Tab-separated table of C-alpha atoms and ligand atoms in Angstrom:
chain	number	residue	atom	x	y	z
A	1	MET	CA	34.350	81.961	86.990
A	2	SER	CA	37.071	79.561	87.988
A	3	SER	CA	39.143	77.793	85.391
A	4	GLU	CA	39.122	74.662	87.575
A	5	VAL	CA	42.804	74.033	86.845
A	6	LEU	CA	43.493	72.507	90.252
A	7	TYR	CA	40.236	70.570	90.299
A	8	ARG	CA	41.006	68.939	86.961
A	9	LYS	CA	44.655	68.362	87.765
A	10	TRP	CA	43.888	66.653	91.077
A	11	ARG	CA	40.964	64.515	90.128
A	12	PRO	CA	41.313	61.209	91.999
A	13	ARG	CA	43.237	58.582	90.007
A	14	SER	CA	41.720	55.674	91.910
A	15	LEU	CA	38.511	54.945	93.793
A	16	ALA	CA	40.495	54.940	97.035
A	17	GLU	CA	41.283	58.621	96.475
A	18	VAL	CA	37.628	59.680	96.239
A	19	ALA	CA	37.112	61.843	99.325
A	20	GLY	CA	34.255	61.453	101.764
A	21	GLN	CA	32.283	58.647	100.060
A	22	GLU	CA	33.655	55.611	101.891
A	23	MET	CA	30.429	53.566	101.726
A	24	VAL	CA	29.994	54.038	97.990
A	25	VAL	CA	33.658	53.366	97.297
A	26	ARG	CA	33.768	50.206	99.436
A	27	THR	CA	30.664	48.700	97.844
A	28	LEU	CA	31.810	49.506	94.314
A	29	THR	CA	35.346	48.245	94.910
A	30	ASN	CA	34.014	44.957	96.273
A	31	ALA	CA	31.699	44.575	93.296
A	32	ILE	CA	34.556	45.221	90.847
A	33	ALA	CA	36.915	42.865	92.678
A	34	GLY	CA	34.210	40.148	92.799
A	35	ASP	CA	33.264	40.692	89.147
A	36	LYS	CA	29.722	41.567	90.223
A	37	VAL	CA	29.301	44.931	88.572
A	38	ALA	CA	25.676	45.907	87.902
A	39	HIS	CA	24.320	46.879	84.488
A	40	ALA	CA	23.083	50.222	85.704
A	41	TYR	CA	23.847	52.572	88.555
A	42	LEU	CA	22.107	55.673	89.787
A	43	PHE	CA	24.476	58.082	91.523
A	44	SER	CA	22.492	60.752	93.301
A	45	GLY	CA	23.689	63.582	95.523
A	46	PRO	CA	24.615	67.279	95.638
A	47	ARG	CA	26.937	68.803	93.065
A	48	GLY	CA	30.654	68.503	93.595
A	49	THR	CA	30.456	65.342	95.674
A	50	GLY	CA	32.231	63.018	93.248
A	51	LYS	CA	29.465	61.376	91.193
A	52	THR	CA	30.938	61.755	87.705
A	53	THR	CA	34.469	61.251	89.024
A	54	THR	CA	33.387	57.944	90.560
A	55	GLY	CA	31.608	56.978	87.337
A	56	ARG	CA	34.790	57.579	85.328
A	57	LEU	CA	36.869	55.603	87.827
A	58	LEU	CA	34.385	52.745	87.667
A	59	ALA	CA	34.789	52.715	83.876
A	60	MET	CA	38.562	52.786	84.261
A	61	ALA	CA	38.497	49.945	86.801
A	62	VAL	CA	36.309	47.547	84.820
A	63	ASN	CA	38.608	48.004	81.821
A	64	CYS	CA	41.935	47.811	83.650
A	65	SER	CA	44.105	44.854	82.660
A	66	GLN	CA	45.994	44.810	85.979
A	67	LEU	CA	43.158	45.267	88.443
A	68	ARG	CA	44.247	44.933	92.086
A	69	ASP	CA	41.614	44.458	94.791
A	70	GLY	CA	39.063	46.260	92.699
A	71	GLN	CA	41.358	49.253	92.125
A	72	PRO	CA	42.547	50.272	88.653
A	73	CYS	CA	46.342	50.186	88.272
A	74	ALA	CA	46.567	53.664	86.677
A	75	ALA	CA	49.510	52.354	84.620
A	76	CYS	CA	48.274	49.939	81.924
A	77	ASP	CA	47.431	51.166	78.401
A	78	SER	CA	43.736	51.216	79.154
A	79	CYS	CA	44.135	53.178	82.418
A	80	GLN	CA	46.448	55.629	80.671
A	81	ALA	CA	43.764	56.246	78.055
A	82	TYR	CA	41.193	56.923	80.786
A	83	LEU	CA	43.503	59.255	82.690
A	84	ALA	CA	44.248	61.165	79.495
A	85	GLY	CA	40.524	61.472	78.745
A	86	ARG	CA	40.777	59.586	75.439
A	87	ALA	CA	39.140	56.277	76.366
A	88	LEU	CA	36.878	55.104	73.544
A	89	ASP	CA	34.679	52.937	75.764
A	90	LEU	CA	33.597	55.754	78.056
A	91	ILE	CA	30.743	57.705	76.540
A	92	GLU	CA	29.605	60.766	78.472
A	93	LEU	CA	26.296	62.476	77.842
A	94	ASP	CA	25.205	65.668	79.558
A	95	ALA	CA	21.434	65.336	79.776
A	96	ALA	CA	21.108	69.023	80.606
A	97	SER	CA	21.993	69.895	76.996
A	98	ASN	CA	21.034	66.599	75.278
A	99	ARG	CA	17.586	65.978	76.616
A	100	GLY	CA	15.773	64.419	73.690
A	101	ILE	CA	14.918	60.996	72.422
A	102	ASP	CA	17.327	61.228	69.475
A	103	GLU	CA	20.330	61.332	71.764
A	104	ILE	CA	19.111	58.311	73.705
A	105	ARG	CA	18.282	56.419	70.474
A	106	SER	CA	21.740	57.011	69.070
A	107	LEU	CA	23.177	55.997	72.439
A	108	ARG	CA	21.149	52.754	72.280
A	109	GLU	CA	22.337	52.005	68.769
A	110	LYS	CA	25.956	52.520	69.726
A	111	ALA	CA	25.514	50.374	72.813
A	112	ASN	CA	24.899	47.376	70.562
A	113	PHE	CA	28.409	47.615	69.093
A	114	ALA	CA	31.116	45.732	70.912
A	115	PRO	CA	33.474	47.801	73.062
A	116	ALA	CA	36.599	49.081	71.309
A	117	GLY	CA	38.787	47.534	73.981
A	118	GLY	CA	38.044	43.939	72.953
A	119	VAL	CA	35.941	41.065	74.252
A	120	ASP	CA	36.671	41.635	77.947
A	121	ALA	CA	36.099	45.342	77.783
A	122	TYR	CA	33.067	47.257	79.044
A	123	LYS	CA	31.412	50.232	77.465
A	124	VAL	CA	30.355	52.683	80.132
A	125	TYR	CA	27.681	55.297	79.469
A	126	LEU	CA	27.858	58.137	81.915
A	127	VAL	CA	24.704	60.265	81.740
A	128	ASP	CA	25.072	63.393	83.869
A	129	GLU	CA	22.043	65.318	85.187
A	130	VAL	CA	19.852	62.441	83.982
A	131	HIS	CA	16.729	63.997	85.564
A	132	MET	CA	16.747	66.567	82.729
A	133	LEU	CA	15.778	63.996	80.070
A	134	THR	CA	12.380	64.367	78.420
A	135	GLU	CA	9.721	61.736	79.008
A	136	PRO	CA	10.169	60.030	75.599
A	137	ALA	CA	13.922	59.985	76.226
A	138	PHE	CA	13.362	58.343	79.607
A	139	ASN	CA	11.129	55.736	77.971
A	140	ALA	CA	13.814	54.959	75.392
A	141	LEU	CA	16.415	54.734	78.144
A	142	LEU	CA	14.155	52.422	80.123
A	143	LYS	CA	13.943	49.993	77.194
A	144	THR	CA	17.714	49.818	77.085
A	145	LEU	CA	17.910	49.266	80.825
A	146	GLU	CA	15.336	46.479	80.594
A	147	GLU	CA	17.354	44.588	77.998
A	148	PRO	CA	20.901	45.718	78.572
A	149	PRO	CA	23.386	44.693	75.888
A	150	PRO	CA	26.250	42.620	77.319
A	151	HIS	CA	29.339	44.508	78.393
A	152	VAL	CA	27.509	47.764	78.794
A	153	ILE	CA	27.246	49.648	82.074
A	154	PHE	CA	25.060	52.697	82.579
A	155	VAL	CA	25.946	55.254	85.201
A	156	LEU	CA	23.154	57.782	85.661
A	157	ALA	CA	24.161	60.768	87.767
A	158	THR	CA	21.717	63.282	89.189
A	159	THR	CA	21.408	66.038	91.743
A	160	GLU	CA	17.630	65.523	91.784
A	161	ALA	CA	16.812	61.837	92.064
A	162	HIS	CA	13.148	62.604	92.850
A	163	LYS	CA	12.750	63.776	89.236
A	164	VAL	CA	13.920	60.435	87.827
A	165	PRO	CA	11.006	58.075	87.048
A	166	ALA	CA	10.607	55.235	89.525
A	167	THR	CA	10.668	52.755	86.619
A	168	VAL	CA	14.199	53.900	85.767
A	169	ILE	CA	15.354	53.962	89.384
A	170	SER	CA	14.098	50.420	89.936
A	171	ARG	CA	16.404	49.163	87.168
A	172	CYS	CA	19.476	50.706	88.791
A	173	GLN	CA	21.623	49.992	91.777
A	174	ARG	CA	21.372	53.234	93.666
A	175	PHE	CA	24.151	55.052	95.519
A	176	ASP	CA	23.507	58.227	97.454
A	177	PHE	CA	26.508	60.523	97.565
A	178	ARG	CA	26.592	62.609	100.704
A	179	ARG	CA	28.015	66.068	101.182
A	180	ILE	CA	31.747	65.781	101.772
A	181	PRO	CA	32.376	65.895	105.540
A	182	LEU	CA	34.542	68.778	106.698
A	183	GLU	CA	37.520	66.605	107.699
A	184	ALA	CA	37.541	64.775	104.364
A	185	ALA	CA	37.418	68.034	102.403
A	186	VAL	CA	40.168	69.549	104.557
A	187	GLY	CA	42.263	66.401	104.068
A	188	ARG	CA	41.967	66.644	100.299
A	189	LEU	CA	42.679	70.401	100.293
A	190	LYS	CA	45.727	69.788	102.468
A	191	PHE	CA	46.981	67.136	100.059
A	192	ILE	CA	46.540	69.425	97.045
A	193	ALA	CA	48.098	72.402	98.847
A	194	GLY	CA	51.102	70.243	99.778
A	195	GLU	CA	51.588	69.004	96.216
A	196	GLU	CA	51.206	72.515	94.785
A	197	GLY	CA	53.465	74.242	97.326
A	198	ILE	CA	50.607	76.340	98.683
A	199	GLU	CA	51.121	77.546	102.249
A	200	CYS	CA	47.869	77.726	104.152
A	201	SER	CA	46.997	76.994	107.770
A	202	GLU	CA	44.673	74.168	108.725
A	203	ASP	CA	42.233	76.734	110.159
A	204	ALA	CA	42.119	78.554	106.839
A	205	LEU	CA	41.553	75.291	104.949
A	206	LYS	CA	38.668	74.592	107.331
A	207	GLN	CA	37.164	77.991	106.540
A	208	ILE	CA	37.401	77.213	102.822
A	209	ALA	CA	35.789	73.785	103.259
A	210	ARG	CA	33.024	75.293	105.397
A	211	VAL	CA	32.156	77.942	102.820
A	212	ALA	CA	32.041	75.215	100.143
A	213	THR	CA	29.322	73.418	102.195
A	214	GLY	CA	30.166	69.858	101.263
A	215	SER	CA	31.148	70.357	97.624
A	216	LEU	CA	34.749	69.342	97.128
A	217	ARG	CA	34.802	70.895	93.682
A	218	ASP	CA	33.735	74.258	95.125
A	219	ALA	CA	36.347	73.939	97.886
A	220	ILE	CA	39.170	73.255	95.431
A	221	ASN	CA	38.006	76.079	93.151
A	222	LEU	CA	37.927	78.479	96.122
A	223	LEU	CA	41.487	77.512	97.021
A	224	GLU	CA	42.520	78.199	93.436
A	225	GLN	CA	40.804	81.600	93.419
A	226	LEU	CA	42.527	82.559	96.671
A	227	VAL	CA	45.912	81.587	95.223
A	228	ASP	CA	45.113	83.603	92.093
A	229	SER	CA	44.342	86.635	94.277
A	230	TYR	CA	46.987	86.418	96.982
A	231	GLY	CA	49.715	84.087	95.741
A	232	ASN	CA	50.976	80.783	97.102
A	233	LYS	CA	51.383	81.977	100.701
A	234	LEU	CA	47.922	82.437	102.116
A	235	ALA	CA	47.659	84.263	105.438
A	236	ASP	CA	44.584	83.526	107.565
A	237	ASP	CA	43.227	87.072	107.254
A	238	GLN	CA	43.646	86.964	103.469
A	239	VAL	CA	41.620	83.765	103.349
A	240	ARG	CA	38.914	85.293	105.521
A	241	GLU	CA	38.874	88.411	103.386
A	242	GLY	CA	38.856	86.413	100.157
A	243	LEU	CA	35.972	84.276	101.378
A	244	GLY	CA	34.028	87.358	102.422
A	245	LEU	CA	34.108	86.289	106.068
A	246	VAL	CA	35.530	89.484	107.504
A	247	VAL	CA	33.153	90.596	110.203
A	248	ASP	CA	33.349	94.171	111.437
A	249	ALA	CA	33.865	93.920	115.194
A	250	ARG	CA	31.564	96.933	115.555
A	251	SER	CA	28.579	94.759	114.587
A	252	VAL	CA	29.207	92.793	117.781
A	253	THR	CA	29.552	96.026	119.776
A	254	LEU	CA	26.355	97.480	118.335
A	255	ALA	CA	24.373	94.326	119.133
A	256	ALA	CA	25.562	94.555	122.749
A	257	HIS	CA	24.650	98.275	123.036
A	258	ALA	CA	21.196	97.572	121.630
A	259	LEU	CA	20.495	94.841	124.155
A	260	LYS	CA	21.867	96.864	127.075
A	261	GLY	CA	19.778	99.907	126.127
A	262	GLU	CA	22.847	102.059	125.476
A	263	LEU	CA	21.345	104.318	122.854
A	264	ALA	CA	24.003	107.046	122.665
A	265	GLU	CA	26.843	104.529	122.443
A	266	GLY	CA	24.991	102.511	119.823
A	267	LEU	CA	24.266	105.581	117.682
A	268	ALA	CA	27.930	106.520	117.883
A	269	VAL	CA	28.895	103.117	116.496
A	270	ILE	CA	26.471	103.478	113.568
A	271	SER	CA	27.805	106.949	112.772
A	272	GLU	CA	31.364	105.718	112.840
A	273	VAL	CA	30.576	102.868	110.462
A	274	ARG	CA	28.774	105.264	108.143
A	275	ASP	CA	31.662	107.746	108.252
A	276	ASP	CA	34.062	104.952	107.288
A	277	GLY	CA	32.072	104.505	104.100
A	278	LEU	CA	31.272	100.843	104.837
A	279	ASP	CA	28.449	99.081	103.066
A	280	LEU	CA	25.663	99.540	105.597
A	281	ARG	CA	23.638	96.638	104.242
A	282	GLN	CA	26.547	94.299	104.803
A	283	PHE	CA	26.974	95.781	108.268
A	284	GLN	CA	23.277	95.232	108.938
A	285	ARG	CA	23.600	91.565	107.923
A	286	GLN	CA	26.469	91.188	110.359
A	287	VAL	CA	24.520	92.793	113.202
A	288	VAL	CA	21.588	90.479	112.483
A	289	ALA	CA	23.896	87.451	112.358
A	290	GLN	CA	25.379	88.447	115.708
A	291	MET	CA	21.952	89.044	117.223
A	292	ARG	CA	20.819	85.646	115.991
A	293	GLY	CA	23.882	84.127	117.628
A	294	LEU	CA	22.906	85.860	120.875
A	295	LEU	CA	19.405	84.400	120.622
A	296	LEU	CA	20.884	80.931	120.128
A	297	ALA	CA	23.199	81.540	123.087
A	298	LYS	CA	20.251	82.608	125.227
A	299	ALA	CA	18.325	79.490	124.225
A	300	GLY	CA	21.313	77.347	125.163
A	301	ALA	CA	21.562	76.062	121.594
A	302	GLU	CA	24.735	74.883	119.940
A	303	LEU	CA	26.594	77.768	118.309
A	304	SER	CA	28.232	77.189	114.968
A	305	GLU	CA	31.940	77.471	114.382
A	306	SER	CA	31.438	81.041	113.209
A	307	TRP	CA	32.369	82.103	116.730
A	308	SER	CA	35.457	81.327	118.759
A	309	GLU	CA	35.108	79.817	122.233
A	310	GLU	CA	36.086	83.146	123.760
A	311	GLN	CA	33.386	84.953	121.781
A	312	ILE	CA	30.795	82.379	122.761
A	313	ALA	CA	31.644	82.842	126.455
A	314	GLU	CA	31.219	86.616	126.054
A	315	MET	CA	27.918	86.156	124.259
A	316	ARG	CA	26.563	83.848	126.944
A	317	ALA	CA	27.597	86.316	129.655
A	318	LEU	CA	25.870	89.179	127.823
A	319	VAL	CA	22.535	87.432	127.397
A	320	ALA	CA	22.464	85.953	130.908
A	321	GLU	CA	20.681	89.042	132.292
A	322	ILE	CA	18.577	89.833	129.234
A	323	GLY	CA	15.127	88.437	128.490
A	324	THR	CA	14.525	86.367	125.392
A	325	ASP	CA	11.680	88.668	124.333
A	326	ARG	CA	14.063	91.612	124.278
A	327	ILE	CA	16.561	89.724	122.128
A	328	VAL	CA	13.793	88.690	119.739
A	329	SER	CA	12.358	92.199	119.384
A	330	THR	CA	15.828	93.682	118.844
A	331	LEU	CA	16.669	91.010	116.276
A	332	ARG	CA	13.406	91.744	114.498
A	333	ALA	CA	13.984	95.517	114.515
A	334	PHE	CA	17.424	95.170	112.918
A	335	GLY	CA	16.246	92.484	110.532
A	336	GLU	CA	13.399	94.652	109.297
A	337	ALA	CA	15.445	97.821	108.885
A	338	ASP	CA	15.103	98.516	105.165
A	339	LEU	CA	18.218	100.002	103.609
A	340	ARG	CA	17.267	99.297	100.025
A	341	ALA	CA	15.947	102.770	99.260
A	342	ASP	CA	19.175	104.489	100.298
A	343	PRO	CA	22.041	102.198	101.267
A	344	LEU	CA	24.120	105.192	102.315
A	345	SER	CA	21.668	106.457	104.914
A	346	PRO	CA	22.204	105.218	108.470
A	347	LEU	CA	18.672	106.270	109.405
A	348	PRO	CA	17.014	102.824	109.250
A	349	LEU	CA	19.708	101.367	111.507
A	350	GLU	CA	19.418	104.297	113.921
A	351	LEU	CA	15.674	103.866	114.081
A	352	ALA	CA	15.993	100.126	114.594
A	353	LEU	CA	18.308	100.775	117.522
A	354	ALA	CA	16.223	103.533	119.086
A	355	GLY	CA	12.950	101.742	118.423
A	356	SER	CA	14.049	98.462	119.946
A	357	ILE	CA	15.429	100.177	123.060
A	358	LEU	CA	12.271	102.246	123.496
A	359	ALA	CA	10.010	99.243	123.025
A	360	ALA	CA	11.960	97.249	125.586
A	361	GLU	CA	12.073	100.013	128.189
A	362	ALA	CA	8.653	101.613	127.824
A	363	PRO	CA	5.988	100.210	130.155
A	364	ALA	CA	3.642	97.991	128.176
A	365	SER	CA	0.611	100.147	129.099
A	366	SER	CA	2.053	103.492	128.038
A	367	GLY	CA	0.913	103.002	124.455
A	368	CYS	CA	3.726	105.026	122.987
A	369	GLY	CA	7.151	104.327	121.569
A	370	SER	CA	6.400	100.885	120.193
A	371	ALA	CA	9.046	99.425	117.941
A	372	SER	CA	6.871	99.572	114.859
A	373	SER	CA	5.798	103.198	115.149
A	374	SER	CA	9.204	104.544	116.063
A	375	ALA	CA	10.849	102.522	113.315
A	376	SER	CA	8.811	104.254	110.655
A	377	ALA	CA	11.051	106.484	108.612
A	378	THR	CA	8.271	108.892	107.671
A	379	THR	CA	7.592	110.117	111.198
A	380	ALA	CA	11.170	110.269	112.390
A	381	PRO	CA	13.317	113.373	112.602
A	382	GLU	CA	15.827	113.837	109.829
A	383	PRO	CA	19.325	112.918	110.876
A	384	ALA	CA	22.041	115.447	110.299
A	385	GLY	CA	23.283	113.365	107.423
A	386	GLY	CA	26.149	114.423	105.210
A	387	GLN	CA	28.062	116.152	107.990
A	388	THR	CA	31.743	116.339	107.364
A	389	GLY	CA	34.662	116.607	109.716
A	390	GLY	CA	34.836	115.986	113.418
A	391	GLY	CA	32.500	113.827	115.349
A	392	HIS	CA	29.673	111.590	114.376
A	393	GLY	CA	26.933	112.421	111.964
A	394	GLY	CA	23.341	111.522	112.597
A	395	PHE	CA	21.073	112.500	115.414
A	396	ARG	CA	22.144	111.461	118.844
A	397	PRO	CA	19.401	111.975	121.383
A	398	THR	CA	19.797	110.134	124.637
A	399	SER	CA	17.228	107.553	125.508
A	400	LYS	CA	15.860	109.980	128.091
A	401	GLU	CA	15.190	112.644	125.471
A	402	ILE	CA	13.348	110.181	123.271
A	403	ARG	CA	11.225	109.001	126.151
A	404	THR	CA	10.138	112.514	127.118
A	405	GLY	CA	9.280	113.212	123.499
A	406	CYS	CA	6.502	110.673	123.239
B	501	LIG	ZN1	45.092	49.558	84.585
């Protein structure tokens, strides 16, 4: 669990600093500058995309005494109170833990008192995860939204807008927060890394942002965890390792052997991986991921940034001479290999390899050596598992031997 030190420290201090939500920020800033702030807002969108941060900044802006172009000054007494988290006119309620009508009633009663900051001040109620409220609580909230007390603004934030009653939504100005685009997340990470003296390449920051899938909070927390593990100088391979992105090159090799029908070479790769004591389930996932990439390459589909351009060229060359049906059946064989019973046994992977090669090479009418029958662990020969020293464990028949055996 991350302590979120960096995330808290580098929360945006103005709306302009909110990353990746330009539309929302522009509309809100214009409304603040034009004194046309709504009574109620619904901020919907995935977690970590800046909903509560924007709500707090909105509260700070409407109470700033030196507002400039809709941006809070971050210097006046009021702004200082907001930045220090001690503003009296910002009331936050987490609906995930305060779901009932009593909380909303007490919130309504308080809303009728004038803001602490004086006649020009606004009270802002920030209700996070608002979709968690009970039905009576929603009804009570709706009454307040229908007759909003002056100088009160409601900001309702939710990751699941479809669970908020339409009657509530219709009373709010709605903003949809999108996942933070990669460039915006990388830009923010770069800024924080620079301020914190963290050395990290742009490529590595991209990897972090990609793993965080559009949540800036997750991205910043990942950066913090990496620094906790490896220190302030982050090498690319450390970042990949820390993010769990290290792919064993042998998964790529095995996928190629399987598609080319190179049984002996493929079995040797599996034995080697087993002898190294690697987690075979993780290895299996990597082989399947590679095989899926090969299927995409064969189909001419766009390949994600998981592969370099050089790798993509190699993958396209490999699949050029191989039929789609063969790629699909091989992908299926490796995907279905079940290592749950004994994660240390290479047998399911060996059978997936042998079975897929047999199925692809056997004439369709021969009626033997289908992928499903040869992949069944109960009818297969026992591998020479547990061998120590020299050479590869496991059985290593050539494809010819298997064919004559059926
Ligand atoms: Zn101010």
